[in-house]
Short mmCIF file of C-alpha atoms in Angstrom, two decimals:
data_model
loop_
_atom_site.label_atom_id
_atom_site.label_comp_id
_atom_site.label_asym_id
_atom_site.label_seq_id
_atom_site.Cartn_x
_atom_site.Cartn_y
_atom_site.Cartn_z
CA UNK M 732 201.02 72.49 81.07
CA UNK M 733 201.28 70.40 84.17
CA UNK M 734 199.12 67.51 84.06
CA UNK M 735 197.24 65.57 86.82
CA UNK M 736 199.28 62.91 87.86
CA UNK M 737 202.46 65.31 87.56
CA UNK M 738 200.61 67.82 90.00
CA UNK M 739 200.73 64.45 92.32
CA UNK M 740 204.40 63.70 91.89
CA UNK M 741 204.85 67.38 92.55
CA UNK M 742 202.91 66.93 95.96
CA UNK M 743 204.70 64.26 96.53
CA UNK M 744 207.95 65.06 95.96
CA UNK M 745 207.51 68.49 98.22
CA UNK M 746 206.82 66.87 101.38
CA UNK M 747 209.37 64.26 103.25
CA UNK M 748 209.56 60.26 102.73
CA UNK M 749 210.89 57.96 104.74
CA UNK M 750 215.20 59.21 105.15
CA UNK M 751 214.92 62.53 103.45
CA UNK M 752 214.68 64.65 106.23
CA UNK M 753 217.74 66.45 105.30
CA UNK M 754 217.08 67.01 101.98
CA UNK M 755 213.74 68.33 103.31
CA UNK M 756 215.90 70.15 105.77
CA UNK M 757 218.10 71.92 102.95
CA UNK M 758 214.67 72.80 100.83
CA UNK M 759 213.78 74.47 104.33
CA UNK M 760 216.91 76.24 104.30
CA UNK M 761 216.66 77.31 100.81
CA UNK M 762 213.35 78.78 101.22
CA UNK M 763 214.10 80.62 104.79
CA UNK M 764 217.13 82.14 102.71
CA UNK M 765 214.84 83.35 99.62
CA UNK M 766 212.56 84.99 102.61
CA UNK M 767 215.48 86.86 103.91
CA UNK M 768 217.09 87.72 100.67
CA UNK M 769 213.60 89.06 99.51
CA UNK M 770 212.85 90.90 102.71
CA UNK M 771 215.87 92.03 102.61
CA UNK M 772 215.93 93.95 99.38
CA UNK M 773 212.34 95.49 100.03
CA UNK M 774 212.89 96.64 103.28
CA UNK M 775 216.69 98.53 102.23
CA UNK M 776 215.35 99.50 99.16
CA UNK M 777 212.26 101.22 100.48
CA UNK M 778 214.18 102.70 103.23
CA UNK M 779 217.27 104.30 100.44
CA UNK M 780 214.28 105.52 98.60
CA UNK M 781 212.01 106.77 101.16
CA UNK M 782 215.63 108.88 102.66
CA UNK M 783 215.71 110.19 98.91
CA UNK M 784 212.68 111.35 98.57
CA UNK M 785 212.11 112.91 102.38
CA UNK M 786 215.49 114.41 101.82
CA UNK M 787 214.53 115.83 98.42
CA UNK M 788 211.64 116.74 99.56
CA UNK M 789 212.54 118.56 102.74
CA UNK M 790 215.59 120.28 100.95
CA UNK M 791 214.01 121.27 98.03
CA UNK M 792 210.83 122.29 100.34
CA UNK M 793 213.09 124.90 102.26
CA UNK M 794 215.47 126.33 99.45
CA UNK M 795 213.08 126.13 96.11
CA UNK M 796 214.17 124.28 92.81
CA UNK M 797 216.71 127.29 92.19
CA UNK M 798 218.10 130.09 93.33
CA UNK M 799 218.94 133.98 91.93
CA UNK M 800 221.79 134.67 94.22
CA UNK M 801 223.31 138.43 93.87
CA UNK M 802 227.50 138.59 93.30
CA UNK M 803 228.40 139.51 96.85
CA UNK M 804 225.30 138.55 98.72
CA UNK M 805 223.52 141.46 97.89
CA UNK M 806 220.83 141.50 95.08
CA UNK M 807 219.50 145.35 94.78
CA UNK M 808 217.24 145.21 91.89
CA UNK M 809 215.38 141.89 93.27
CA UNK M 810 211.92 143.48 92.13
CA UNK M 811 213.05 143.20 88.27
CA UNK M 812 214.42 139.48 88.94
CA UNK M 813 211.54 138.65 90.68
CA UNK M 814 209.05 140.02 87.78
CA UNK M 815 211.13 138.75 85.33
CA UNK M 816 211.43 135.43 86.96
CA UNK M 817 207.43 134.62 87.65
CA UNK M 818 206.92 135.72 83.49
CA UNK M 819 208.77 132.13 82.64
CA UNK M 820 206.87 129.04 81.43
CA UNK M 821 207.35 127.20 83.90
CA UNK M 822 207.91 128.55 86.94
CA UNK M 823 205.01 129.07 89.72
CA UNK M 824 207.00 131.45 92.52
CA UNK M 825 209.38 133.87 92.87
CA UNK M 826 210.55 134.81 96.23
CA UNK M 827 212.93 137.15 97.89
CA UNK M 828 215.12 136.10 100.21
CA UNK M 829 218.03 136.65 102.81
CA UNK M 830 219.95 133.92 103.73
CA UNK M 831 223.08 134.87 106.28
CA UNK M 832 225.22 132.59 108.64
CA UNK M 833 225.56 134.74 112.01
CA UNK M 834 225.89 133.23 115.48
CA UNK M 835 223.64 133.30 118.09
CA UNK M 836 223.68 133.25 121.85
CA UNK M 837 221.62 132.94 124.92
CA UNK M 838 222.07 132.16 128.65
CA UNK M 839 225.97 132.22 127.71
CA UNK M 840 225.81 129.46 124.72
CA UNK M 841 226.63 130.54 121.42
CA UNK M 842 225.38 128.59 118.23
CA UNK M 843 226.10 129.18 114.46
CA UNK M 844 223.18 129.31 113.07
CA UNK M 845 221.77 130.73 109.77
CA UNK M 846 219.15 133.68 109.20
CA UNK M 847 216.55 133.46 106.77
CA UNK M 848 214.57 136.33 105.94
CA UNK M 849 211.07 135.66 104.10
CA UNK M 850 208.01 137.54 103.57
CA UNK M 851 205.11 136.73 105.85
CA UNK M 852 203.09 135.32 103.21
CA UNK M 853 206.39 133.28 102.15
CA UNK M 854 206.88 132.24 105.37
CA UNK M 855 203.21 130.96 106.04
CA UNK M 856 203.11 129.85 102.46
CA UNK M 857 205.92 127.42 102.85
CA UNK M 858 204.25 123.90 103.79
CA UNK M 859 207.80 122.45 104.99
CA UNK M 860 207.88 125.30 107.53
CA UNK M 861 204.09 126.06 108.51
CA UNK M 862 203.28 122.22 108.83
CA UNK M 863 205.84 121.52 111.18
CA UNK M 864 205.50 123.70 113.76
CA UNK M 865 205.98 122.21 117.24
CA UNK M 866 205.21 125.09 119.34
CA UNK M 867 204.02 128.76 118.97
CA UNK M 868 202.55 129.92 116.04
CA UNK M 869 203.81 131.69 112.61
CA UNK M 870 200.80 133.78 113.23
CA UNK M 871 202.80 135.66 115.88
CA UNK M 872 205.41 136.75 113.65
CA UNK M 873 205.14 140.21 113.08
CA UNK M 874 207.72 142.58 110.70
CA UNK M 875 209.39 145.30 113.11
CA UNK M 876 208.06 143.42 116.67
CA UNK M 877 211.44 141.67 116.51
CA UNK M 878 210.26 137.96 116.42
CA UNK M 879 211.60 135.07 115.22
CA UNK M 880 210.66 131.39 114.39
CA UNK M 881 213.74 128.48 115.13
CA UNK M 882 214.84 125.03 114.66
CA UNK M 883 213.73 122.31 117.33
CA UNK M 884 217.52 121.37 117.65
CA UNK M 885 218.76 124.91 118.06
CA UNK M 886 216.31 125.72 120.83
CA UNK M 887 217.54 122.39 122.65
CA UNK M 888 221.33 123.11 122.05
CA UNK M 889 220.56 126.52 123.38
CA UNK M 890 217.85 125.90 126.18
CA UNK M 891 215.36 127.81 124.42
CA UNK M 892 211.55 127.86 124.52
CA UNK M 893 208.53 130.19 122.71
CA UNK M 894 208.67 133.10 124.45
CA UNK M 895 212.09 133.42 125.27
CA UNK M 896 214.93 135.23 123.72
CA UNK M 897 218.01 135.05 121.12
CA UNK M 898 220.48 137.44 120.66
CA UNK M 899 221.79 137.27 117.02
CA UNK M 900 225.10 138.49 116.32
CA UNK M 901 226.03 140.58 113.04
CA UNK M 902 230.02 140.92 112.62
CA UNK M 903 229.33 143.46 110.22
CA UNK M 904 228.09 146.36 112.92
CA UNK M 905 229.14 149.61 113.27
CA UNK M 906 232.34 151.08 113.00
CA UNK M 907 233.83 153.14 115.97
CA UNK M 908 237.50 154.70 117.11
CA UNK M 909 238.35 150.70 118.39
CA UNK M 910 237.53 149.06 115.05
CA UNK M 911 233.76 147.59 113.93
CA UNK M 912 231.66 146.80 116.72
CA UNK M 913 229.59 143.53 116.12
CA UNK M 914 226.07 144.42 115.85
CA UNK M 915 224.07 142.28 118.50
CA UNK M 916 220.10 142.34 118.42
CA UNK M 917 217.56 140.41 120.87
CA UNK M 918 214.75 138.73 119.57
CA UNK M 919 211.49 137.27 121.06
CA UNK M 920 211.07 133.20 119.98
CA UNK M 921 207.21 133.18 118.89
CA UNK M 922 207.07 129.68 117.39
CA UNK M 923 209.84 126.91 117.13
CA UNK M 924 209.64 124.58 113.93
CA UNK M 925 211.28 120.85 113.25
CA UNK M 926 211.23 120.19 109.01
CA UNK M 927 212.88 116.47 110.31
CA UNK M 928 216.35 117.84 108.17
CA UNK M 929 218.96 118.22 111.15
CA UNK M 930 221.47 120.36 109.93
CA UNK M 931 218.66 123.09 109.11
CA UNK M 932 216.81 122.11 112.56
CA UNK M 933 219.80 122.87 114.32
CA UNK M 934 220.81 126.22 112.49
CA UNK M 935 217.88 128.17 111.14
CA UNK M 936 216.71 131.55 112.61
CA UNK M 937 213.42 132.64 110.38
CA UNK M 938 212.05 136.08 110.64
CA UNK M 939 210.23 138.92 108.58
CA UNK M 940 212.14 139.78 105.28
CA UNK M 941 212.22 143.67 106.59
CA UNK M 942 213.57 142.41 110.00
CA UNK M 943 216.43 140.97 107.82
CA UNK M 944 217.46 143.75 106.25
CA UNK M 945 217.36 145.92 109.10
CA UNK M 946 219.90 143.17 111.06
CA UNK M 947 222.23 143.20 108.02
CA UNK M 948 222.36 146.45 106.87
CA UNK M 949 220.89 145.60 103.21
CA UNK M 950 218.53 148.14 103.37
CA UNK M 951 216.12 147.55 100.61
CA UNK M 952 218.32 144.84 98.86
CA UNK M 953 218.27 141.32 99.16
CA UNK M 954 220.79 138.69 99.01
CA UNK M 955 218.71 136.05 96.65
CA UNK M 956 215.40 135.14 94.99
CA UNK M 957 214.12 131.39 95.51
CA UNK M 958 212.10 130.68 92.49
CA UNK M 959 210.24 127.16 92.52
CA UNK M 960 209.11 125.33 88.68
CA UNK M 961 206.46 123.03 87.91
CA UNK M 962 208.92 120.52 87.19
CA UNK M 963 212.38 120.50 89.34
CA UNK M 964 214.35 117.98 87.26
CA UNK M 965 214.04 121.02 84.31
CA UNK M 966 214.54 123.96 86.60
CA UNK M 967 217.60 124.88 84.62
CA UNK M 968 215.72 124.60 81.44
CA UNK M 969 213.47 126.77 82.36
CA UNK M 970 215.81 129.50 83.70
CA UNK M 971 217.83 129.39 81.00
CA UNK M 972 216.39 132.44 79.55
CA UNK M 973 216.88 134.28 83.12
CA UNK M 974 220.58 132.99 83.66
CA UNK M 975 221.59 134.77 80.10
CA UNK M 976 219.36 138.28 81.15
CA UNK M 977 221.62 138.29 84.19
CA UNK M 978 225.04 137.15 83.36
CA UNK M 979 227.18 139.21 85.07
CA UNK M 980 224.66 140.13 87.66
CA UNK M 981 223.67 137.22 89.45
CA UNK M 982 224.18 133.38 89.55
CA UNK M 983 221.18 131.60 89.00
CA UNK M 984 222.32 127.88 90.47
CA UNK M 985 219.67 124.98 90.41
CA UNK M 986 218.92 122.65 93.11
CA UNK M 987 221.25 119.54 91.03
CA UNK M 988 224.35 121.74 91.21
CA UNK M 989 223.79 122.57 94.66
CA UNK M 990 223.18 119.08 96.05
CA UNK M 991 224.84 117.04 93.40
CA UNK M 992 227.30 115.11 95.00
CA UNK M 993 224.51 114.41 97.91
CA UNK M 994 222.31 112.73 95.31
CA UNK M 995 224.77 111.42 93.40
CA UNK M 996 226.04 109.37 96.21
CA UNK M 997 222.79 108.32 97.29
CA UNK M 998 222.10 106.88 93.81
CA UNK M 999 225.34 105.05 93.53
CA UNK M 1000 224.78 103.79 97.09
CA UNK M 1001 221.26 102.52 96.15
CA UNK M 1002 222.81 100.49 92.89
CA UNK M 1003 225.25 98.79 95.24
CA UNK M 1004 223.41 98.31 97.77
CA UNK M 1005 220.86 96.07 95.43
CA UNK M 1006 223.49 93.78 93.68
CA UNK M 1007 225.10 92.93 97.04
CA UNK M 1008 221.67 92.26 98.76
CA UNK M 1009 220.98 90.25 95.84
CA UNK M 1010 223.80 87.58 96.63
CA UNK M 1011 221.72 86.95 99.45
CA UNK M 1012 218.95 85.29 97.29
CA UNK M 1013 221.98 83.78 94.87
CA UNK M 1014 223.13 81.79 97.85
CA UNK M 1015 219.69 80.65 98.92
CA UNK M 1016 219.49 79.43 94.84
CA UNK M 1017 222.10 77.48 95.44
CA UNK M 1018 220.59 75.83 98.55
CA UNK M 1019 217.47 75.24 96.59
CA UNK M 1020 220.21 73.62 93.41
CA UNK M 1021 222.08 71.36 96.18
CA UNK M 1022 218.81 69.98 97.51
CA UNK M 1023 217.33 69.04 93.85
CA UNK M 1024 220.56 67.23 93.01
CA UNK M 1025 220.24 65.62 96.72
CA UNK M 1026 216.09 64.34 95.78
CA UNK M 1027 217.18 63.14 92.31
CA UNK M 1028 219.61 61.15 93.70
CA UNK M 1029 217.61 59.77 96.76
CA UNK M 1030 214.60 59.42 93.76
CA UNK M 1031 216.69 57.36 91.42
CA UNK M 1032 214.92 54.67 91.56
CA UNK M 1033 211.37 56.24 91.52
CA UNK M 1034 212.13 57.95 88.32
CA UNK M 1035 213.40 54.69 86.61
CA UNK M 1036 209.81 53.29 87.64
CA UNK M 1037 208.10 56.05 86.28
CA UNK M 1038 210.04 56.04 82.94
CA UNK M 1039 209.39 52.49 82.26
CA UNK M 1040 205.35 53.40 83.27
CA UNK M 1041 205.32 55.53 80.23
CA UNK M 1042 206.72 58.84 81.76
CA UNK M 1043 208.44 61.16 79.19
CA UNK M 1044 211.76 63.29 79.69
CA UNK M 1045 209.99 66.39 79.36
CA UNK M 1046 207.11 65.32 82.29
CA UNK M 1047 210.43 64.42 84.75
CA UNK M 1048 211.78 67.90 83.89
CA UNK M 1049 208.47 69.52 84.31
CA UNK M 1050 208.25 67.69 87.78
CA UNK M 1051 211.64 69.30 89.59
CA UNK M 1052 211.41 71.98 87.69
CA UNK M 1053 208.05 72.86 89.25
CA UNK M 1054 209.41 71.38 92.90
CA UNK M 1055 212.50 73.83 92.72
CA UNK M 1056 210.22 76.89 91.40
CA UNK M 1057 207.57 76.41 94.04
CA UNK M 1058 210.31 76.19 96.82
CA UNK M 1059 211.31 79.95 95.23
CA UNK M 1060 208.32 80.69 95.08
CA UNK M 1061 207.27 80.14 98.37
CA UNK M 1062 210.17 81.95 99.99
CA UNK M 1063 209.36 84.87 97.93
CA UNK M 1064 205.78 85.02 99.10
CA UNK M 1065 207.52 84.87 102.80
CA UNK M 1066 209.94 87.18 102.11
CA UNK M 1067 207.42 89.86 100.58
CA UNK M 1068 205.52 89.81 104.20
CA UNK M 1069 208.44 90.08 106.19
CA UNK M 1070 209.32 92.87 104.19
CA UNK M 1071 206.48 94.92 104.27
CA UNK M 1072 206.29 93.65 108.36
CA UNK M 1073 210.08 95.57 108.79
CA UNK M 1074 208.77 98.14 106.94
CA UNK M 1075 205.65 98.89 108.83
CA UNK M 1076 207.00 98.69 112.26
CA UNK M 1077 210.77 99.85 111.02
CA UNK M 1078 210.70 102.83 113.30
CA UNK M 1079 209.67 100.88 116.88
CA UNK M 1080 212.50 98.18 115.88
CA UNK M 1081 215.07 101.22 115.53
CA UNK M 1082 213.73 102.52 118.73
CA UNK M 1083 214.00 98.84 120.58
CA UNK M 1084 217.46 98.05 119.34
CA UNK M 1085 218.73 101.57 120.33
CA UNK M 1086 217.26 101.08 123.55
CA UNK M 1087 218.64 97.58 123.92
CA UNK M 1088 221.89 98.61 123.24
CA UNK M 1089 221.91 101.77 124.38
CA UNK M 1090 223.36 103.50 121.31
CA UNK M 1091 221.04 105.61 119.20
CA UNK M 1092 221.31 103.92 115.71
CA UNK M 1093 219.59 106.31 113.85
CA UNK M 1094 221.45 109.25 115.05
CA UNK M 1095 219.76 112.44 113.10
CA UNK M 1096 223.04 114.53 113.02
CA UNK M 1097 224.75 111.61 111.08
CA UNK M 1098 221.63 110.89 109.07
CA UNK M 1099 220.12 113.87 108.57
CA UNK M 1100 216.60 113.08 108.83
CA UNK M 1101 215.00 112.54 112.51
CA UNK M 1102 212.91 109.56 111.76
CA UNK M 1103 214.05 106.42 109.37
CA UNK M 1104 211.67 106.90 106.47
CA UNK M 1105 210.64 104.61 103.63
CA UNK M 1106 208.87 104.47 100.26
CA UNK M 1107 208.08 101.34 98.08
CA UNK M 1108 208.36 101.51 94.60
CA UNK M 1109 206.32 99.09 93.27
CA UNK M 1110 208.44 98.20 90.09
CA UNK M 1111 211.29 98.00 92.60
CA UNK M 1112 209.19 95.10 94.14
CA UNK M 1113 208.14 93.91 90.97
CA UNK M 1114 211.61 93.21 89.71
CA UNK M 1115 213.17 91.61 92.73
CA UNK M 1116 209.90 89.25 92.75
CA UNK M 1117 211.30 88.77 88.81
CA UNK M 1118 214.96 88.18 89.89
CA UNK M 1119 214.28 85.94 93.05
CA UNK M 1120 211.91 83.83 90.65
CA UNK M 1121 214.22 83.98 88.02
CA UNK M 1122 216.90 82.59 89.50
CA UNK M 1123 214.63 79.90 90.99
CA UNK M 1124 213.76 79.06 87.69
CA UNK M 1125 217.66 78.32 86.19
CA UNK M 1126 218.49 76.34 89.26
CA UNK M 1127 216.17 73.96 88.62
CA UNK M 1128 217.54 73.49 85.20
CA UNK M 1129 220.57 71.21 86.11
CA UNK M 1130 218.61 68.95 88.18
CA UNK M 1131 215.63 68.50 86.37
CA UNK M 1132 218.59 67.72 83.59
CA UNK M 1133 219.47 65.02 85.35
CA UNK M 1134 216.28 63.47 86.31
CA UNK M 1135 215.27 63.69 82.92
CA UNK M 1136 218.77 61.93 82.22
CA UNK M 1137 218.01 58.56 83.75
CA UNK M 1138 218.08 55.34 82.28
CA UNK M 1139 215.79 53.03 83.47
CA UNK M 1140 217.24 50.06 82.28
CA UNK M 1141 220.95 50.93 83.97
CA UNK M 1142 219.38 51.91 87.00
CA UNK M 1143 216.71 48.51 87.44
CA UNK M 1144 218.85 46.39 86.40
CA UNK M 1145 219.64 44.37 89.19
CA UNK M 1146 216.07 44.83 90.89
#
C-alpha cells in the first residue's frame, strides 16, 4: 500500500519543478504516445472485427451455412434433399434454389450478373434481402408476371430504375439450322435491393423460383438446396449424415470451404495487425522509461534527503513506480476516448478525408462492404488496457531500481 506522505511525493513528483520542463515535456510525450497507441488498437481492431462480422453476416445471410449443390447444376430430386435435409438436428431451413451466372443488358449495356431463383416465401423470408430494400417492394414479385428484384450497383452500372426493364440472356436457348440461339427474356424491375456486399450488389438478379426454371430450361429441377443450422461453425457436423446419403449425387459444401481463404486471411490480417499496432505503445514505454531515468537523476539529491529522513528502498520504488504507472495510466484512459471518439464518428471522417482529397478511401468494390463498419469486443479492449498497463508497469522497474539504489552518504557528501 501507498502511504500518505508517499501519495505526496507522488503529487509532487508528477507535476514540474523549477528546470524540469523537459523531463515534464518527455512524460507529456510518453503519455500522448500511450493515447495513440491505445486508440489506435481499439479503433483497427473494432473496425477488422466489425468487417468480419458484417461480411459473415451478409455472406452467410444470402447463401445459408451450406449448400446441396446437384453434379452438373441440376438437382432433380430436390424434394427428397430438402425433406431429408430439414429431419437433421440441427438444422432450421431447407431451401431450393437456382443460382446461374447469365448476362444482362439494357439501353445497350451489358452486365454479368448472377440469377437467383427463390421461393416467394424464401425470398420475403430472407432478412438480408427484405430489410434492405431501397426501392419497390418484394411484395410486387409475382411467379409467371416476369418480375425481378436487383442489386443497387447493377441498376446504376446499367441505368436502371423500379419499373423499368432487363433483358437476361440464357446461352443455353434453342437450337436452330445456324447453331443454338441464346435465349433472351425481358423482365419488369419491381424492387431494387442493396445487402452493403458489392460484388453481390453489383451482380444479383432475384426472381420467383418457377420464373427460374422456366429461363433455364430446368423444368422442375433445381440446381441447389441452401440449408441454414442453428449453429454455422458445426454446419458440417450436422450434415454429415446428409453428405454420406448423397455421395455420388450431390456435393454438400459448407460455408468454411467456400469462403476459407477469405476468412482465413482476415484472421491472419487481424493477428498482425495487433502486434504491429502494439509497437506503437512499446515506443511510448520507452518514452515513459527515458523520462524516469531523466527525474531520478534531476531528483538525486531529493532522494538522498529522504533516505537519511527515514525513507526505505521499497517506499522510493513504490514512489516512481507509481509516477511511471500513473503516466500509463493516464494515456490509456486518453487513448480509450479517442478510440471510442474514431469509432463513433469513423464513417463522417472517411467521408471528410475522401472529400478532402478527392479519392474515395473506402472504395466498396475493393472493400466489399459499402460503409466502414465496426464492432468492439470487449475482451479485445480489456486486454490491450492489460498490455498498455503492463508494459507501464516493467518500465518503471529500472528506474525505480535506481532510485531505490542511492546512497545517501555518496551523494551528500560534499553538501
Amino acid at each position: 500500500m501507498i502511504s500518505a506522505h508517499e501519495r505526496l511525493i507522488i503529487r509532487r513528483y508528477l507535476t514540474p519543478g523549477q528546470g524540469e520542463g523537459f523531463i515534464f515535456l518527455v512524460a507529456g510525450i510518453s503519455l500522448v504516445a500511450v493515447a495513440l497507441g491505445v486508440a489506435a488498437l481499439i479503433a483497427v481492431m473494432s473496425v477488422m472485427n466489425g468487417f468480419r462480422a458484417e461480411l459473415f453476416d451478409r455472406i452467410i445471410g444470402l447463401n445459408g451455412h451450406a449448400v446441396v449443390q446437384g453434379y452438373g447444376g441440376r438437382l432433380d430430386q430436390w424434394p427428397q434433399v430438402v425433406a431429408d435435409a430439414r429431419a437433421l438436428p440441427g438444422v432450421t431451413r431447407a431451401a431450393p434454389m437456382i443460382e446461374q451466372p447469365l448476362m444482362a443488358s439494357a439501353s445497350g449495356r451489358v452486365e454479368g450478373v448472377i440469377v437467383r431463383g427463390l421461393t416467394l416465401a424464401d425470398i420475403k423470408a430472407n432478412p438480408t434481402i427484405a430489410t434492405n430494400v431501397r426501392g419497390g417492394s418484394l411484395d410486387d414479385l409475382v411467379p409467371g408476371g416476369a418480375t425481378v428484384a436487383i442489386g443497387a450497383r447493377l441498376a446504376e452500372q446499367l441505368g436502371l430504375r423500379v419499373g423499368d426493364e432487363i433483358s437476361l440472356i440464357n446461352p443455353a436457348g434453342r437450337s436452330s439450322p445456324f447453331g443454338t440461339v441464346p435465349r433472351i427474356v425481358a423482365y419488369r424491375i419491381v424492387a431494387v435491393f442493396e445487402v452493403g456486399v458489392y460484388d453481390y450488389d453489383k451482380a444479383f438478379v432475384v426472381m420467383p423460383l418457377s420464373d427460374a426454371q422456366t429461363l433455364l430450361r430446368l423444368d422442375n429441377a433445381v440446381s441447389m438446396v441452401e440449408v441454414e443450422t442453428t449453429d454455422p461453425d458445426r454446419a458440417a457436423a450436422f450434415l454429415e449424415p446428409l453428405r454420406q446419403k448423397l455421395a455420388g449425387i450431390a456435393v454438400v459444401s459448407d460455408w468454411t470451404r467456400s469462403n476459407a481463404a477469405l476468412f482465413s486471411a482476415m484472421v491472419v490480417e487481424q493477428t498482425v495487425m495487433f502486434w504491429v499496432l502494439s509497437i506503437i505503445i512499446l515506443v511510448a514505454v520507452f518514452n515513459i522509461l527515458s523520462s524516469l531515468i531523466m527525474l531520478v537523476r534531476a531528483k538525486t539529491r531529493d532522494i538522498a534527503i529522504l533516505r537519511t529522513m527515514g525513507a526505505s528502498r521499497a517506499s522510493m520504488m513504490r514512489v516512481f513506480m507509481a509516477v511511471g504507472t500513473l503516466i500509463g495510466a493516464a494515456g490509456v484512459a486518453s487513448g480509450l476516448a479517442l478510440g471510442f471518439l474514431l469509432l463513433r464518428f469513423r464513417q463522417p471522417l472517411v467521408d471528410g478525408v475522401s472529400a478532402l482529397t478527392g479519392t474515395n478511401i473506402w472504395d466498396p468494390s475493393v472493400r466489399y462492404l459499402t460503409l466502414l463498419p465496426s464492432k468492439t469486443d470487449p475482451v479485445e479492449v480489456l486486454g490491450i488496457v492489460v498490455l498498455a498497463l503492463g508494459l507501464s508497469f516493467l518500465a518503471t522497474l529500472y528506474p525505480a531500481w535506481k532510485a531505490a539504489s542511492t546512497d545517501p552518504v555518496t551523494v551528500l557528501r560534499y553538501e
